[in-house]
PDB file of C-alpha atoms in Angstrom:
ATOM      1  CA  UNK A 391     -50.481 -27.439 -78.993  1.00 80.00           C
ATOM      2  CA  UNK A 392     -54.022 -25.828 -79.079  1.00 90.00           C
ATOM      3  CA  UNK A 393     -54.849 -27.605 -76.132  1.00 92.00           C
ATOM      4  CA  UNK A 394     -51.526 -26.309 -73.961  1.00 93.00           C
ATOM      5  CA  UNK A 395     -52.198 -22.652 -75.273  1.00 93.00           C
ATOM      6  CA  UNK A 396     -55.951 -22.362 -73.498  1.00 94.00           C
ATOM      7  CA  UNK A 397     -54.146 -23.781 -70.477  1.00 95.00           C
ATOM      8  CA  UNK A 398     -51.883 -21.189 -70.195  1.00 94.00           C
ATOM      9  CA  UNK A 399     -54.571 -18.254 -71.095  1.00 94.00           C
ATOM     10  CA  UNK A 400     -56.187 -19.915 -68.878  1.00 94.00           C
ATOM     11  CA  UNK A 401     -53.744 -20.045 -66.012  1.00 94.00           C
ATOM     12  CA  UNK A 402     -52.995 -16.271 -66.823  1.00 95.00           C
ATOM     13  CA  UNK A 403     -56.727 -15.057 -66.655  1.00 95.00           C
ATOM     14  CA  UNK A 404     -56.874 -16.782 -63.047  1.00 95.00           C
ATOM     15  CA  UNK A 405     -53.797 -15.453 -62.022  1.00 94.00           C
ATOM     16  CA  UNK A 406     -54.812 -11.700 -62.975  1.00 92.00           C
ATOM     17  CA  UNK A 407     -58.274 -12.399 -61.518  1.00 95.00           C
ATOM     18  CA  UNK A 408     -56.309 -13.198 -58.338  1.00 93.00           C
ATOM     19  CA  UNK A 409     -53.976 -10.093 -58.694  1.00 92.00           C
ATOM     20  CA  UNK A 410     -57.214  -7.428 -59.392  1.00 93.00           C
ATOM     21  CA  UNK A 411     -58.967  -8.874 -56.710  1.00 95.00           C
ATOM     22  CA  UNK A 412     -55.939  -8.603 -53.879  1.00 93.00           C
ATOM     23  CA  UNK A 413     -55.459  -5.262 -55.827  1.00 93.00           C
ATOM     24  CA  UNK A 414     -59.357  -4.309 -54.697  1.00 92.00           C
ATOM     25  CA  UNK A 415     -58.656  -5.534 -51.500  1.00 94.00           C
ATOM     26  CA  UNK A 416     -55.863  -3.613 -50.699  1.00 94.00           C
ATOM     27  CA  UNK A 417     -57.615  -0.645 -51.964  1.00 94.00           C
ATOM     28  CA  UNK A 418     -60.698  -1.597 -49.608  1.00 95.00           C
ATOM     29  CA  UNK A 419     -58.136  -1.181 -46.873  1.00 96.00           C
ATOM     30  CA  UNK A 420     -56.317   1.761 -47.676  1.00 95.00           C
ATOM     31  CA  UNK A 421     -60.332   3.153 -47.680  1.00 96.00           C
ATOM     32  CA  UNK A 422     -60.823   2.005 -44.551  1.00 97.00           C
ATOM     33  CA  UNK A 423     -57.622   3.887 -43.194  1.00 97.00           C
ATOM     34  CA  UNK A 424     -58.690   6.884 -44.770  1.00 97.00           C
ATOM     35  CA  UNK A 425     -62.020   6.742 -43.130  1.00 98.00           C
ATOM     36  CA  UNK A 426     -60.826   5.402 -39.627  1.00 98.00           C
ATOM     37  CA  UNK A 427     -58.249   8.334 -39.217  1.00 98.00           C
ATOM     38  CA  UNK A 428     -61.166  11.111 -40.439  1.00 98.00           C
ATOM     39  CA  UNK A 429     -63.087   9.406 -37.283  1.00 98.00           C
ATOM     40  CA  UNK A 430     -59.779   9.605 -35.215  1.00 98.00           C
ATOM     41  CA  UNK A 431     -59.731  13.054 -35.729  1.00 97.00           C
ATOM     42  CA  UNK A 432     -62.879  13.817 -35.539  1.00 98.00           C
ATOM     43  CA  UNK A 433     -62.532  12.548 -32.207  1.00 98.00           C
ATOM     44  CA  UNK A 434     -59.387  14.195 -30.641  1.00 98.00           C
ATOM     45  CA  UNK A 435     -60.672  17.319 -32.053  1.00 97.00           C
ATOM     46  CA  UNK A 436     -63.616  16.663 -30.142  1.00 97.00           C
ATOM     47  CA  UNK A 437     -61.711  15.729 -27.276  1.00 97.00           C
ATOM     48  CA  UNK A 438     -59.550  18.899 -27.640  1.00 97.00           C
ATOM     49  CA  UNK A 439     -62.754  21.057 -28.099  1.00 96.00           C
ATOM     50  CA  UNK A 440     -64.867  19.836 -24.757  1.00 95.00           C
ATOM     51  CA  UNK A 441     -61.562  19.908 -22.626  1.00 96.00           C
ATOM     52  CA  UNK A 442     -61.376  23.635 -24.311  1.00 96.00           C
ATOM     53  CA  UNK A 443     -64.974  24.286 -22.912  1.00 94.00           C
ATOM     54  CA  UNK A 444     -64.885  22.885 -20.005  1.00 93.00           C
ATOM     55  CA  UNK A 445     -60.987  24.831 -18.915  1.00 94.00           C
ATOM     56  CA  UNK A 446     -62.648  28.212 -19.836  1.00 93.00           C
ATOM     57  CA  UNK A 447     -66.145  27.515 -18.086  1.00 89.00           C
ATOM     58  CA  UNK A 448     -65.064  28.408 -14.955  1.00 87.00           C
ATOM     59  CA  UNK A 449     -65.934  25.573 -13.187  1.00 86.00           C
ATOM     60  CA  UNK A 450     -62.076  24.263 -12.675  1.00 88.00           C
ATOM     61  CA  UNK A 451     -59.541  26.220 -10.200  1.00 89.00           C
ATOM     62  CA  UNK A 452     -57.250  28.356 -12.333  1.00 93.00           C
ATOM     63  CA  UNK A 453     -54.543  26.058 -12.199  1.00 93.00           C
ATOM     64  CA  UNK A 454     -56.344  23.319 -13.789  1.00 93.00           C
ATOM     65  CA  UNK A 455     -58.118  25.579 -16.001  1.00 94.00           C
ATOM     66  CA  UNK A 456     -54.807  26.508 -17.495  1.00 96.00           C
ATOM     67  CA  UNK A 457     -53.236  23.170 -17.563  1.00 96.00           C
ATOM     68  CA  UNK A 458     -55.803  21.892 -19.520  1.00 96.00           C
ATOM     69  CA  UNK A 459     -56.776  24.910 -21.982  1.00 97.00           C
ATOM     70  CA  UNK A 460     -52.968  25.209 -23.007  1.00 97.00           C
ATOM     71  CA  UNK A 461     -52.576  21.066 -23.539  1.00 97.00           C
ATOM     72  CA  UNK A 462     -56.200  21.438 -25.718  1.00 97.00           C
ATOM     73  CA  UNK A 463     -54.930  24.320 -27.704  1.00 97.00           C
ATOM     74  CA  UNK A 464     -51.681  22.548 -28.426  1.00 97.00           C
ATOM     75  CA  UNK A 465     -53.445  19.484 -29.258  1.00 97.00           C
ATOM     76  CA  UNK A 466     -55.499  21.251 -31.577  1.00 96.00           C
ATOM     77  CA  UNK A 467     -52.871  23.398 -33.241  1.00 97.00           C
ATOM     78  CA  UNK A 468     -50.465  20.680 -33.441  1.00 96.00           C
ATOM     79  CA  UNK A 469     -48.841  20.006 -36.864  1.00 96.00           C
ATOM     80  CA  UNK A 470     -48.958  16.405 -38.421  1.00 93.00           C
ATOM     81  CA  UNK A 471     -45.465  15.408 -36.990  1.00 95.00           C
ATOM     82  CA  UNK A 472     -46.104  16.510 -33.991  1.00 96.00           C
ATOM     83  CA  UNK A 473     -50.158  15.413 -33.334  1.00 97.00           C
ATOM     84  CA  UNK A 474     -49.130  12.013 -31.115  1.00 97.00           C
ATOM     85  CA  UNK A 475     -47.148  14.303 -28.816  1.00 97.00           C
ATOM     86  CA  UNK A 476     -49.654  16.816 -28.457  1.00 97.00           C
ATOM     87  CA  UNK A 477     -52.636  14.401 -27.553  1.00 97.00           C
ATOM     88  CA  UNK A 478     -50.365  12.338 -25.658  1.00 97.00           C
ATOM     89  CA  UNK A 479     -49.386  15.590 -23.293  1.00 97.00           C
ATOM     90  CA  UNK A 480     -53.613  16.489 -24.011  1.00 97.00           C
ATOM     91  CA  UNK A 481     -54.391  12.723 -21.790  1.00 97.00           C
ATOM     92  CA  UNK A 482     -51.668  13.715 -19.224  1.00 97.00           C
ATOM     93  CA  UNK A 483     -52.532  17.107 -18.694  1.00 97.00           C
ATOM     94  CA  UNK A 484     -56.517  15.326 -18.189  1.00 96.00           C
ATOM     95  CA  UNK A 485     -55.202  12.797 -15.796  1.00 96.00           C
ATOM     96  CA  UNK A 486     -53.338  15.259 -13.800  1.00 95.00           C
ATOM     97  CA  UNK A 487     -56.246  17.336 -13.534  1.00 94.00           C
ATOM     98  CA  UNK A 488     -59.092  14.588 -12.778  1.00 93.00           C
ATOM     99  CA  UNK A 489     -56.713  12.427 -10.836  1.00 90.00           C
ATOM    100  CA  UNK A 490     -58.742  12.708  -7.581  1.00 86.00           C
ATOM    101  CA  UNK A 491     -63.093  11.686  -7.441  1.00 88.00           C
ATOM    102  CA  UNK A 492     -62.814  15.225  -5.635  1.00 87.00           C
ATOM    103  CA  UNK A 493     -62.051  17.357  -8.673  1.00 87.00           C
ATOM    104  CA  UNK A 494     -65.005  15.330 -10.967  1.00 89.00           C
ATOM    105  CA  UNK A 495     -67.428  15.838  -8.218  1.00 90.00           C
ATOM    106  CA  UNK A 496     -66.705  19.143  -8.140  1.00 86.00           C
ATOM    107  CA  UNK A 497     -67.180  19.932 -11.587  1.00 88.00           C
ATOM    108  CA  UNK A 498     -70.109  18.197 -11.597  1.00 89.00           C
ATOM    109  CA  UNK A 499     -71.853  20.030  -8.806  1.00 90.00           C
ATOM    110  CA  UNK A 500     -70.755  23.402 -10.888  1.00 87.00           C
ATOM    111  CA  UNK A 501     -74.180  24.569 -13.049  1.00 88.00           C
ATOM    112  CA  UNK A 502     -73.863  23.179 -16.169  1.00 83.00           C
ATOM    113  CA  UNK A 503     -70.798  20.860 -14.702  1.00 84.00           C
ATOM    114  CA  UNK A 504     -72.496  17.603 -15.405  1.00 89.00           C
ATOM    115  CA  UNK A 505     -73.047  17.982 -18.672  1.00 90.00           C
ATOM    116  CA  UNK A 506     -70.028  18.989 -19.235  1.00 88.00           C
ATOM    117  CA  UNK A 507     -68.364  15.816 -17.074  1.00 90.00           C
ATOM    118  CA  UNK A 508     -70.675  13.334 -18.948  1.00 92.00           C
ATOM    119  CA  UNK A 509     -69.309  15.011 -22.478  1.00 93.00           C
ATOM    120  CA  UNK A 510     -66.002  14.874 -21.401  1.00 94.00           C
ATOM    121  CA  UNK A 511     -66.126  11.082 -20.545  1.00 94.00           C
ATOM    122  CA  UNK A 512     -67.797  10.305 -23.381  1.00 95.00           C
ATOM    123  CA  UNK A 513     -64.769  11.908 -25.569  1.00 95.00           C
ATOM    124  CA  UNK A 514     -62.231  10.103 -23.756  1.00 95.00           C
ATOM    125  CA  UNK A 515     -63.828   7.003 -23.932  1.00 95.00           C
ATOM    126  CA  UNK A 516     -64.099   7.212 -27.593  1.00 96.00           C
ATOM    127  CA  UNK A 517     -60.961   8.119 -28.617  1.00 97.00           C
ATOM    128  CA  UNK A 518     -59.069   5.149 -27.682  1.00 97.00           C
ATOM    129  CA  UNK A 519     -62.192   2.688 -29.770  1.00 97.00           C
ATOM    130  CA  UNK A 520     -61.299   5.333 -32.535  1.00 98.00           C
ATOM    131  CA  UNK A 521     -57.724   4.909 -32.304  1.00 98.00           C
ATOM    132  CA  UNK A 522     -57.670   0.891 -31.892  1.00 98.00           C
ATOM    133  CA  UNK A 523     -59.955   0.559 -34.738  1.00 98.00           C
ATOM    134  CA  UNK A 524     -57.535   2.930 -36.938  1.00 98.00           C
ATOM    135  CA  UNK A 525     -54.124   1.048 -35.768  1.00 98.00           C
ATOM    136  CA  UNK A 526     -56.246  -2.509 -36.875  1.00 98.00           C
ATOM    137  CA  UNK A 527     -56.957  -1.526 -40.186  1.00 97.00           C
ATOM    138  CA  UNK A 528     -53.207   0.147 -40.250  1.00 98.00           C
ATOM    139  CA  UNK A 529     -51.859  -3.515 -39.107  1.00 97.00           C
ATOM    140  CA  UNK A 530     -54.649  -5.607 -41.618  1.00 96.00           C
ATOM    141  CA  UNK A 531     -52.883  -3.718 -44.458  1.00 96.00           C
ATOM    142  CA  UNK A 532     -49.253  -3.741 -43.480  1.00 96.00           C
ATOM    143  CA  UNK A 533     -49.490  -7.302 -43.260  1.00 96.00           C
ATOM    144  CA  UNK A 534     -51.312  -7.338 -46.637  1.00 94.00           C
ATOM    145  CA  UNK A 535     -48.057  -4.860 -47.909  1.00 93.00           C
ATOM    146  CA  UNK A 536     -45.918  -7.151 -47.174  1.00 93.00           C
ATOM    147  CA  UNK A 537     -47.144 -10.340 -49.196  1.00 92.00           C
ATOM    148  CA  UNK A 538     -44.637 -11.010 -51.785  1.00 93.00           C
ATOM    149  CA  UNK A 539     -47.046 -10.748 -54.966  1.00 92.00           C
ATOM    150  CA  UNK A 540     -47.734  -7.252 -53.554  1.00 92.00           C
ATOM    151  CA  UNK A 541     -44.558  -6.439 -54.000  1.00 91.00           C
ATOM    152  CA  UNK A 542     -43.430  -7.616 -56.995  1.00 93.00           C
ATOM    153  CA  UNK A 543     -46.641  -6.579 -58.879  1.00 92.00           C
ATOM    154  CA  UNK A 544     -46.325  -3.295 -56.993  1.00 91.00           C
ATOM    155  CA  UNK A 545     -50.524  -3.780 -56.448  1.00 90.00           C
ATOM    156  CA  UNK A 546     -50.206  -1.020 -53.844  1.00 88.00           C
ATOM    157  CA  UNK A 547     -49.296   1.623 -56.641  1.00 87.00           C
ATOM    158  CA  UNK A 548     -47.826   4.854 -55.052  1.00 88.00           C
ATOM    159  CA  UNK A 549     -50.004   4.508 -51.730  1.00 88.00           C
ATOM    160  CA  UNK A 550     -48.022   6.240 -48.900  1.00 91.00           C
ATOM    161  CA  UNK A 551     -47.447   2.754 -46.570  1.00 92.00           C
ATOM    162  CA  UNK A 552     -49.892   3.175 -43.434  1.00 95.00           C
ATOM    163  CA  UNK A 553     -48.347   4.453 -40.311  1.00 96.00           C
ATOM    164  CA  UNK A 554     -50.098   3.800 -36.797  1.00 96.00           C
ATOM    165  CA  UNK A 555     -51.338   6.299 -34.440  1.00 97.00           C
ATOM    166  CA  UNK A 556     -49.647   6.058 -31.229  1.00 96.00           C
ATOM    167  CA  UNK A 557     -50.489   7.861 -28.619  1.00 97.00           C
ATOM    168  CA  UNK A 558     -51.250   7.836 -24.883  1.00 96.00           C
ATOM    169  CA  UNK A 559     -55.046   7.421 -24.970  1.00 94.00           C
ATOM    170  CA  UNK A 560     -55.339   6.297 -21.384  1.00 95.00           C
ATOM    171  CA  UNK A 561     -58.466   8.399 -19.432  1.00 93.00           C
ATOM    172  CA  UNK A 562     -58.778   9.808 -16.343  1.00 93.00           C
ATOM    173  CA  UNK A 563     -59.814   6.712 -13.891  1.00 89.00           C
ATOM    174  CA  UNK A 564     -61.705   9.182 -11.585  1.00 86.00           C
ATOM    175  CA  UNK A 565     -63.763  10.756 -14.493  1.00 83.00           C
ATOM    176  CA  UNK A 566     -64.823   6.987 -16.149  1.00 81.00           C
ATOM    177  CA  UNK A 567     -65.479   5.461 -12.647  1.00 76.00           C
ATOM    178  CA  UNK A 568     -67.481   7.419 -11.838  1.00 58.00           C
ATOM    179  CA  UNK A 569     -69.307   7.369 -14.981  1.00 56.00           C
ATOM    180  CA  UNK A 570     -69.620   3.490 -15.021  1.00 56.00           C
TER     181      UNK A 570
END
């Protein structure tokens, strides 16, 4: 009898030390969300901010200008529900305006235009690493979510389940070929 009871403490202790630590792991990840999106953001508002500069510098015609200061200050106003749309329409309004090696080498000839066209690749070509790493750690702890002894031990507590950021991240291919 004595001998059956330890078993089953036993078998209980390992089975708690198995829930706590999928419990910290799932935790781990919903930290690594959190800190993936801040970096995300961090990113399209930098994005948002140099496109900003750059519309208002005066080194674009006033067509482009426009295009791209209105998509920037909609990307950057944008409310939560609406942020994927807004940067989406922010990448379009970039590849409209840098579809031709014309319009990048004419910025960058501008004073103060190729610092401005090296800062603006660099932002683009960030934001989709920021966004793939984001939508990784979104899938890593979906697919953690959806383990049955997640569920029924409700390990995830009240955690709002992760949602992916999708968005058109696709840059100008004028403004990074030239750059590469």
């Amino acid at each position: 009898m004595t001998a059956t009871l330890i078993w089953i403490v036993v078998a209980l202790v390992a089975i708690g030390l198995y829930l706590s630590w999928t419990a910290g792991r799932l935790d781990r990840l919903h930290a690594r969300i959190d800190a993936t999106r801040a970096a995300l953001d961090a990113q399209l508002v930098r994005r948002a901010s140099v496109t900003q500069e750059l519309a208002t510098s005066g080194v674009l015609d006033p067509a482009a200008s426009i295009v791209l200061y209105e998509a920037a200050h909609a990307a950057r106003q944008a409310e939560e529900e609406q942020r994927e749309v807004a940067e989406s329409e922010l990448s379009q309004a970039l590849r409209a305006v840098f579809a031709e090696p014309d319009q990048v080498e004419a910025v960058r000839e501008a004073p103060g235009g190729e610092s401005a066209a090296h800062e603006l690749t660099e932002t683009v070509r960030r934001v989709p690493m920021a966004r793939r790493f984001h939508n990784d750690a979104v899938g890593a702890a979906r697919r953690l979510r959806q383990h049955r002894k997640v569920r029924w031990f409700r390990l995830a507590g009240h955690a709002p389940f992760p949602m992916a950021f999708e968005m058109d991240d696709e840059p100008p291919a004028a403004l990074v070929e030239r750059a590469a």
